C-alpha cells in the first residue's frame, strides 16, 4: 500500500513535497540558465562583435553542455516516471515514498560515494518472496561541490537469499554521458574475474570471493545478467543486488516502462529460484570479505587526460574561430 495520508496540510508545508520540488528544481534552473547563456554568447559573437571572441565561444560551448546534461536529468527523472511508480505501488500492494533522506543503509557505489544523499520516487514491494526497492538517488560530488547539472542515479535493489562478496559487473552505463562512454572502468584489474561474460562486460570481485563468484555465476545467471546489462550496471554486496543506470526505470515510453519493470521482476524471481544458494551458504560460512578496490593511479590519470583533451578541443575551437588555423 502507499504511504498513509497524514493530517491535511498545504503542499508547501509537506517536507517530502518540498524536498522533491527542490531536487527537481535544480536541474531545471541549470538547463534554463545554461540555455540562455549559450544563446546570449552566440548572439553577441554573431551580431555584436566585429571579430569572433574566443572566450565567448568557450562560454557558449560550456553553457550548452550544461544545458543538455541538465535537460537529460529533467527528462529522465521526471514527475511522470515518479507517478508511474506511485501507480504501481497501488497495483502491487507496495509502499511508495515521494522522498527519503539518506542512503537507507545501502552500500552500492553511488550510495557509498559523494555527499548529501536523498532518495525520491521510491517504491518498495515484494516479488516472488524477495524484497525489491526501485527509486532514484540524488547526491552531490562532495560536501563542498555541487554538480551544475544535478547528480542523479536510477537504481533498483533486490534482496538476495544469502550474502555474497562485493562484486561489480560493469557494462559501462555509469561511465556514459548521453549514451557515449567517456571513461573506462577504474576498478583494480587484479580483481577482475572471467566467468563467461566475454568482452561486453567486466566483472570485479573482492579478494577471497573468486570461488563464490564462480558458484553464483552459473551459465544461466550469466545469460540472464547479460540481458539485464543492456540497461544497467550491476553490483552485489552482502545480500543486496543493485541495478544502476542513468535513466529512471520508469522513464520513457509506456512500452519501455513495462519492459524495464519486467527486467527487474524477472531478475528478482530468478534470484529466489536459483539453486546456488545452498552451495553459497556452505562456502561463505565464517568468511569475511573486503571491497572491490579502485585503481586510484589509473583514475587520476584518466581525470587529467580528460581535462587535457577538453583544453585542447576548446583551444582549437577558439583558434579556428579567430582564423588562426589554416
Short mmCIF file of C-alpha atoms in Angstrom, two decimals:
data_model
loop_
_atom_site.label_atom_id
_atom_site.label_comp_id
_atom_site.label_asym_id
_atom_site.label_seq_id
_atom_site.Cartn_x
_atom_site.Cartn_y
_atom_site.Cartn_z
CA UNK A 1 0.00 0.00 0.00
CA UNK A 2 1.09 3.61 -0.42
CA UNK A 3 2.06 5.85 2.45
CA UNK A 4 -0.90 6.51 4.70
CA UNK A 5 -2.12 10.11 4.37
CA UNK A 6 -1.44 12.30 7.36
CA UNK A 7 -3.35 15.33 8.53
CA UNK A 8 -4.41 17.62 5.74
CA UNK A 9 -1.70 20.20 5.18
CA UNK A 10 -0.89 22.53 2.31
CA UNK A 11 1.62 21.10 -0.13
CA UNK A 12 4.21 23.74 0.77
CA UNK A 13 4.09 22.50 4.38
CA UNK A 14 4.95 18.90 3.49
CA UNK A 15 8.72 18.30 3.91
CA UNK A 16 8.72 15.44 1.38
CA UNK A 17 6.95 17.55 -1.25
CA UNK A 18 9.29 20.47 -0.63
CA UNK A 19 12.42 18.33 -0.87
CA UNK A 20 11.20 16.63 -4.05
CA UNK A 21 10.42 20.03 -5.58
CA UNK A 22 13.92 21.24 -4.67
CA UNK A 23 15.53 18.15 -6.23
CA UNK A 24 13.62 18.68 -9.47
CA UNK A 25 14.14 22.45 -9.49
CA UNK A 26 17.94 22.39 -9.53
CA UNK A 27 18.48 20.77 -12.98
CA UNK A 28 15.61 22.81 -14.44
CA UNK A 29 17.24 26.04 -13.33
CA UNK A 30 20.63 24.82 -14.61
CA UNK A 31 19.09 23.97 -18.01
CA UNK A 32 17.41 27.37 -18.24
CA UNK A 33 20.48 29.36 -17.21
CA UNK A 34 22.77 27.29 -19.45
CA UNK A 35 20.45 27.65 -22.44
CA UNK A 36 20.07 31.42 -22.04
CA UNK A 37 23.80 31.91 -21.52
CA UNK A 38 24.62 29.83 -24.61
CA UNK A 39 22.16 31.80 -26.76
CA UNK A 40 23.38 35.18 -25.46
CA UNK A 41 27.03 34.22 -26.05
CA UNK A 42 26.25 33.06 -29.58
CA UNK A 43 24.22 36.21 -30.30
CA UNK A 44 26.93 38.55 -29.05
CA UNK A 45 29.55 36.74 -31.12
CA UNK A 46 27.45 36.77 -34.28
CA UNK A 47 25.83 40.20 -34.17
CA UNK A 48 27.53 42.49 -31.64
CA UNK A 49 31.23 41.90 -32.27
CA UNK A 50 33.23 42.51 -35.40
CA UNK A 51 35.70 39.75 -34.56
CA UNK A 52 34.78 36.42 -33.01
CA UNK A 53 35.59 36.26 -29.30
CA UNK A 54 37.38 33.10 -28.22
CA UNK A 55 36.38 33.39 -24.54
CA UNK A 56 32.73 33.81 -25.53
CA UNK A 57 32.93 30.64 -27.62
CA UNK A 58 34.27 28.76 -24.60
CA UNK A 59 31.39 30.14 -22.51
CA UNK A 60 28.87 29.19 -25.21
CA UNK A 61 30.14 25.60 -25.50
CA UNK A 62 30.28 25.12 -21.74
CA UNK A 63 26.82 26.59 -21.19
CA UNK A 64 25.33 24.48 -23.97
CA UNK A 65 26.85 21.33 -22.46
CA UNK A 66 25.45 22.17 -19.02
CA UNK A 67 22.03 22.82 -20.60
CA UNK A 68 21.99 19.48 -22.45
CA UNK A 69 23.11 17.43 -19.46
CA UNK A 70 20.65 19.16 -17.14
CA UNK A 71 17.81 18.57 -19.61
CA UNK A 72 18.81 14.90 -19.68
CA UNK A 73 18.19 14.72 -15.94
CA UNK A 74 14.95 16.70 -16.21
CA UNK A 75 13.57 14.30 -18.82
CA UNK A 76 14.83 11.01 -17.39
CA UNK A 77 13.88 11.68 -13.75
CA UNK A 78 10.62 13.42 -14.46
CA UNK A 79 7.41 13.56 -12.38
CA UNK A 80 5.91 11.22 -14.98
CA UNK A 81 8.38 8.47 -14.01
CA UNK A 82 7.70 9.08 -10.32
CA UNK A 83 3.96 8.94 -11.00
CA UNK A 84 4.31 5.54 -12.67
CA UNK A 85 5.99 4.13 -9.57
CA UNK A 86 3.27 5.63 -7.38
CA UNK A 87 0.60 3.96 -9.55
CA UNK A 88 2.44 0.61 -9.45
CA UNK A 89 2.51 0.74 -5.65
CA UNK A 90 -1.28 0.71 -5.63
CA UNK A 91 -1.35 -2.12 -8.17
CA UNK A 92 1.05 -4.48 -6.35
CA UNK A 93 0.34 -3.54 -2.74
CA UNK A 94 3.71 -1.85 -2.31
CA UNK A 95 4.76 1.24 -0.40
CA UNK A 96 5.55 4.47 -2.25
CA UNK A 97 7.56 7.34 -0.76
CA UNK A 98 8.00 10.65 -2.57
CA UNK A 99 11.21 11.42 -0.67
CA UNK A 100 13.54 9.74 1.80
CA UNK A 101 16.62 11.19 3.46
CA UNK A 102 19.98 9.43 3.32
CA UNK A 103 21.03 6.15 1.75
CA UNK A 104 18.69 3.83 3.62
CA UNK A 105 21.68 1.73 4.66
CA UNK A 106 22.55 0.77 1.09
CA UNK A 107 26.24 0.48 0.23
CA UNK A 108 26.42 0.31 -3.58
CA UNK A 109 28.97 2.65 -5.15
CA UNK A 110 26.64 5.66 -5.79
CA UNK A 111 25.37 5.34 -2.20
CA UNK A 112 28.84 4.94 -0.70
CA UNK A 113 30.44 7.90 -2.50
CA UNK A 114 29.52 11.56 -2.63
CA UNK A 115 27.53 13.60 -0.12
CA UNK A 116 24.02 14.82 0.70
CA UNK A 117 22.26 11.64 -0.44
CA UNK A 118 18.50 11.80 -0.93
CA UNK A 119 16.15 9.26 -2.46
CA UNK A 120 12.98 10.26 -4.29
CA UNK A 121 10.18 8.44 -6.06
CA UNK A 122 10.86 5.24 -4.07
CA UNK A 123 8.75 2.08 -4.39
CA UNK A 124 9.15 -0.88 -2.00
CA UNK A 125 7.37 -4.14 -2.82
CA UNK A 126 7.76 -7.91 -2.86
CA UNK A 127 8.41 -10.06 -5.93
CA UNK A 128 8.25 -13.86 -5.53
CA UNK A 129 9.14 -13.52 -1.87
CA UNK A 130 12.07 -11.15 -2.46
CA UNK A 131 12.05 -7.52 -1.33
CA UNK A 132 12.62 -5.03 -4.15
CA UNK A 133 13.18 -1.28 -3.94
CA UNK A 134 13.04 0.84 -7.10
CA UNK A 135 13.86 4.51 -6.90
CA UNK A 136 16.09 7.46 -7.70
CA UNK A 137 19.14 8.80 -5.90
CA UNK A 138 20.18 12.44 -5.73
CA UNK A 139 23.61 13.27 -4.33
CA UNK A 140 26.49 15.70 -4.66
CA UNK A 141 30.07 15.09 -5.73
CA UNK A 142 31.23 16.28 -2.29
CA UNK A 143 30.07 18.42 0.59
CA UNK A 144 31.66 21.49 -0.98
CA UNK A 145 30.88 20.96 -4.65
CA UNK A 146 27.53 20.58 -6.40
CA UNK A 147 27.31 19.26 -9.94
CA UNK A 148 25.74 22.08 -12.01
CA UNK A 149 23.53 19.64 -13.89
CA UNK A 150 22.28 17.73 -10.84
CA UNK A 151 23.80 14.36 -9.87
CA UNK A 152 21.20 11.62 -10.33
CA UNK A 153 21.18 7.81 -10.42
CA UNK A 154 18.33 5.40 -11.07
CA UNK A 155 18.51 2.23 -9.00
CA UNK A 156 16.78 -0.99 -8.09
CA UNK A 157 17.81 -3.13 -5.10
CA UNK A 158 16.91 -6.82 -4.88
CA UNK A 159 17.31 -8.69 -1.59
CA UNK A 160 19.20 -11.98 -2.03
CA UNK A 161 18.66 -15.18 -0.02
CA UNK A 162 22.32 -15.31 1.08
CA UNK A 163 25.23 -12.91 1.32
CA UNK A 164 27.86 -12.70 -1.37
CA UNK A 165 31.26 -10.98 -1.65
CA UNK A 166 31.45 -7.49 -3.09
CA UNK A 167 31.21 -7.74 -6.89
CA UNK A 168 30.87 -5.08 -9.58
CA UNK A 169 29.66 -6.10 -13.02
CA UNK A 170 30.19 -3.13 -15.32
CA UNK A 171 28.51 -2.76 -18.69
CA UNK A 172 29.62 0.89 -18.90
CA UNK A 173 26.28 2.58 -18.14
CA UNK A 174 27.59 4.68 -15.24
CA UNK A 175 30.53 5.95 -17.32
CA UNK A 176 28.40 7.19 -20.21
CA UNK A 177 27.04 10.63 -20.96
CA UNK A 178 24.15 10.84 -23.42
CA UNK A 179 24.86 7.25 -24.41
CA UNK A 180 28.55 7.86 -25.14
CA UNK A 181 31.06 6.07 -22.92
CA UNK A 182 33.65 8.63 -21.85
CA UNK A 183 35.93 6.76 -19.40
CA UNK A 184 36.91 3.12 -18.82
CA UNK A 185 36.38 1.26 -15.57
CA UNK A 186 38.59 2.39 -12.72
CA UNK A 187 38.50 -0.77 -10.62
CA UNK A 188 41.72 -2.60 -9.93
CA UNK A 189 42.43 -5.04 -12.75
CA UNK A 190 43.97 -7.58 -10.34
CA UNK A 191 40.42 -8.24 -9.08
CA UNK A 192 38.92 -8.89 -12.48
CA UNK A 193 37.40 -12.38 -12.83
CA UNK A 194 36.25 -14.12 -16.01
CA UNK A 195 33.02 -16.08 -15.61
CA UNK A 196 31.91 -16.08 -19.24
CA UNK A 197 30.58 -12.58 -19.99
CA UNK A 198 33.01 -12.03 -22.85
CA UNK A 199 34.20 -8.59 -23.84
CA UNK A 200 30.88 -6.81 -23.31
CA UNK A 201 31.20 -6.65 -19.53
CA UNK A 202 33.84 -6.58 -16.81
CA UNK A 203 33.42 -8.39 -13.50
CA UNK A 204 35.48 -7.32 -10.48
CA UNK A 205 35.37 -9.39 -7.28
CA UNK A 206 36.73 -8.57 -3.82
CA UNK A 207 39.80 -10.57 -2.79
CA UNK A 208 38.88 -14.02 -1.50
CA UNK A 209 35.49 -14.09 -3.19
CA UNK A 210 36.52 -15.53 -6.56
CA UNK A 211 35.32 -19.07 -5.81
CA UNK A 212 31.93 -17.84 -4.59
CA UNK A 213 31.61 -15.67 -7.68
CA UNK A 214 32.10 -18.69 -9.94
CA UNK A 215 29.50 -20.59 -7.91
CA UNK A 216 26.98 -17.75 -8.22
CA UNK A 217 27.54 -17.00 -11.91
CA UNK A 218 26.15 -20.17 -13.45
CA UNK A 219 25.73 -20.18 -17.26
CA UNK A 220 22.01 -19.43 -16.74
CA UNK A 221 22.77 -16.49 -14.45
CA UNK A 222 25.36 -15.13 -16.88
CA UNK A 223 22.83 -15.28 -19.72
CA UNK A 224 20.17 -13.54 -17.60
CA UNK A 225 22.51 -10.78 -16.41
CA UNK A 226 23.71 -10.14 -19.95
CA UNK A 227 20.12 -9.20 -20.80
CA UNK A 228 19.88 -7.05 -17.67
CA UNK A 229 23.19 -5.42 -18.63
CA UNK A 230 21.64 -3.84 -21.71
CA UNK A 231 20.18 -1.22 -19.37
CA UNK A 232 22.02 -1.46 -16.05
CA UNK A 233 25.35 -1.81 -14.33
CA UNK A 234 25.17 -4.45 -11.59
CA UNK A 235 26.70 -4.56 -8.13
CA UNK A 236 26.40 -7.22 -5.43
CA UNK A 237 27.25 -6.52 -1.82
CA UNK A 238 26.33 -8.77 1.10
CA UNK A 239 22.66 -9.66 0.50
CA UNK A 240 21.79 -6.83 -1.88
CA UNK A 241 21.94 -6.93 -5.67
CA UNK A 242 21.96 -3.40 -7.12
CA UNK A 243 20.99 -2.24 -10.60
CA UNK A 244 22.25 1.25 -11.54
CA UNK A 245 21.51 3.38 -14.60
CA UNK A 246 21.43 6.98 -15.80
CA UNK A 247 17.69 6.81 -16.62
CA UNK A 248 14.78 6.11 -14.34
CA UNK A 249 13.37 2.60 -14.59
CA UNK A 250 10.01 4.25 -15.28
CA UNK A 251 11.24 6.87 -17.80
CA UNK A 252 10.44 6.91 -21.49
CA UNK A 253 7.52 5.36 -23.30
CA UNK A 254 4.92 3.13 -21.69
CA UNK A 255 6.45 0.21 -23.59
CA UNK A 256 9.91 0.88 -22.15
CA UNK A 257 8.48 1.18 -18.65
CA UNK A 258 6.76 -2.19 -18.95
CA UNK A 259 9.94 -3.76 -20.32
CA UNK A 260 12.11 -2.39 -17.50
CA UNK A 261 9.64 -3.46 -14.87
CA UNK A 262 9.70 -6.98 -16.36
CA UNK A 263 13.54 -6.97 -16.30
CA UNK A 264 13.64 -6.13 -12.58
CA UNK A 265 10.88 -8.53 -11.57
CA UNK A 266 12.18 -11.41 -13.69
CA UNK A 267 15.63 -10.98 -12.15
CA UNK A 268 14.21 -10.90 -8.61
CA UNK A 269 12.16 -14.06 -9.19
CA UNK A 270 15.15 -15.81 -10.81
CA UNK A 271 17.40 -14.98 -7.85
CA UNK A 272 14.90 -16.53 -5.43
CA UNK A 273 14.51 -19.65 -7.58
CA UNK A 274 18.24 -20.14 -8.20
CA UNK A 275 19.67 -23.44 -6.98
CA UNK A 276 23.06 -21.99 -5.99
CA UNK A 277 22.18 -20.72 -2.52
CA UNK A 278 22.87 -23.96 -0.65
CA UNK A 279 26.42 -24.05 -2.02
CA UNK A 280 26.86 -20.32 -1.40
CA UNK A 281 25.75 -20.73 2.22
CA UNK A 282 28.23 -23.56 2.88
CA UNK A 283 31.15 -21.80 1.20
CA UNK A 284 30.58 -18.38 2.78
CA UNK A 285 30.10 -19.61 6.34
CA UNK A 286 32.59 -17.85 8.61
CA UNK A 287 34.18 -15.91 5.76
CA UNK A 288 34.68 -12.14 5.71
CA UNK A 289 35.11 -10.15 2.52
CA UNK A 290 36.68 -6.82 1.67
CA UNK A 291 35.71 -4.38 -1.05
CA UNK A 292 36.44 -4.10 -4.73
CA UNK A 293 39.38 -1.67 -4.85
CA UNK A 294 39.52 1.42 -7.03
CA UNK A 295 42.65 1.84 -9.12
CA UNK A 296 43.50 5.31 -7.80
CA UNK A 297 46.52 5.88 -10.05
CA UNK A 298 44.60 4.97 -13.16
CA UNK A 299 41.66 7.13 -12.05
CA UNK A 300 43.90 10.18 -11.59
CA UNK A 301 45.49 9.60 -14.99
CA UNK A 302 42.05 9.41 -16.61
CA UNK A 303 40.89 12.66 -14.97
CA UNK A 304 43.98 14.55 -16.10
CA UNK A 305 43.68 13.00 -19.56
CA UNK A 306 40.06 14.13 -19.91
CA UNK A 307 40.96 17.65 -18.70
CA UNK A 308 43.81 17.82 -21.22
CA UNK A 309 41.54 16.73 -24.07
CA UNK A 310 38.92 19.33 -23.11
CA UNK A 311 41.55 22.09 -23.01
CA UNK A 312 42.93 21.07 -26.42
CA UNK A 313 39.48 20.91 -28.01
CA UNK A 314 38.41 24.29 -26.64
CA UNK A 315 41.72 25.82 -27.72
CA UNK A 316 41.26 24.50 -31.26
CA UNK A 317 37.72 25.90 -31.35
CA UNK A 318 38.95 29.34 -30.27
CA UNK A 319 41.88 29.34 -32.71
CA UNK A 320 39.65 28.26 -35.57
CA UNK A 321 37.06 30.93 -34.74
CA UNK A 322 39.80 33.57 -34.83
CA UNK A 323 41.02 32.34 -38.20
CA UNK A 324 44.39 31.22 -36.90
CA UNK A 325 44.04 27.69 -38.24
CA UNK A 326 44.55 27.02 -41.98
#
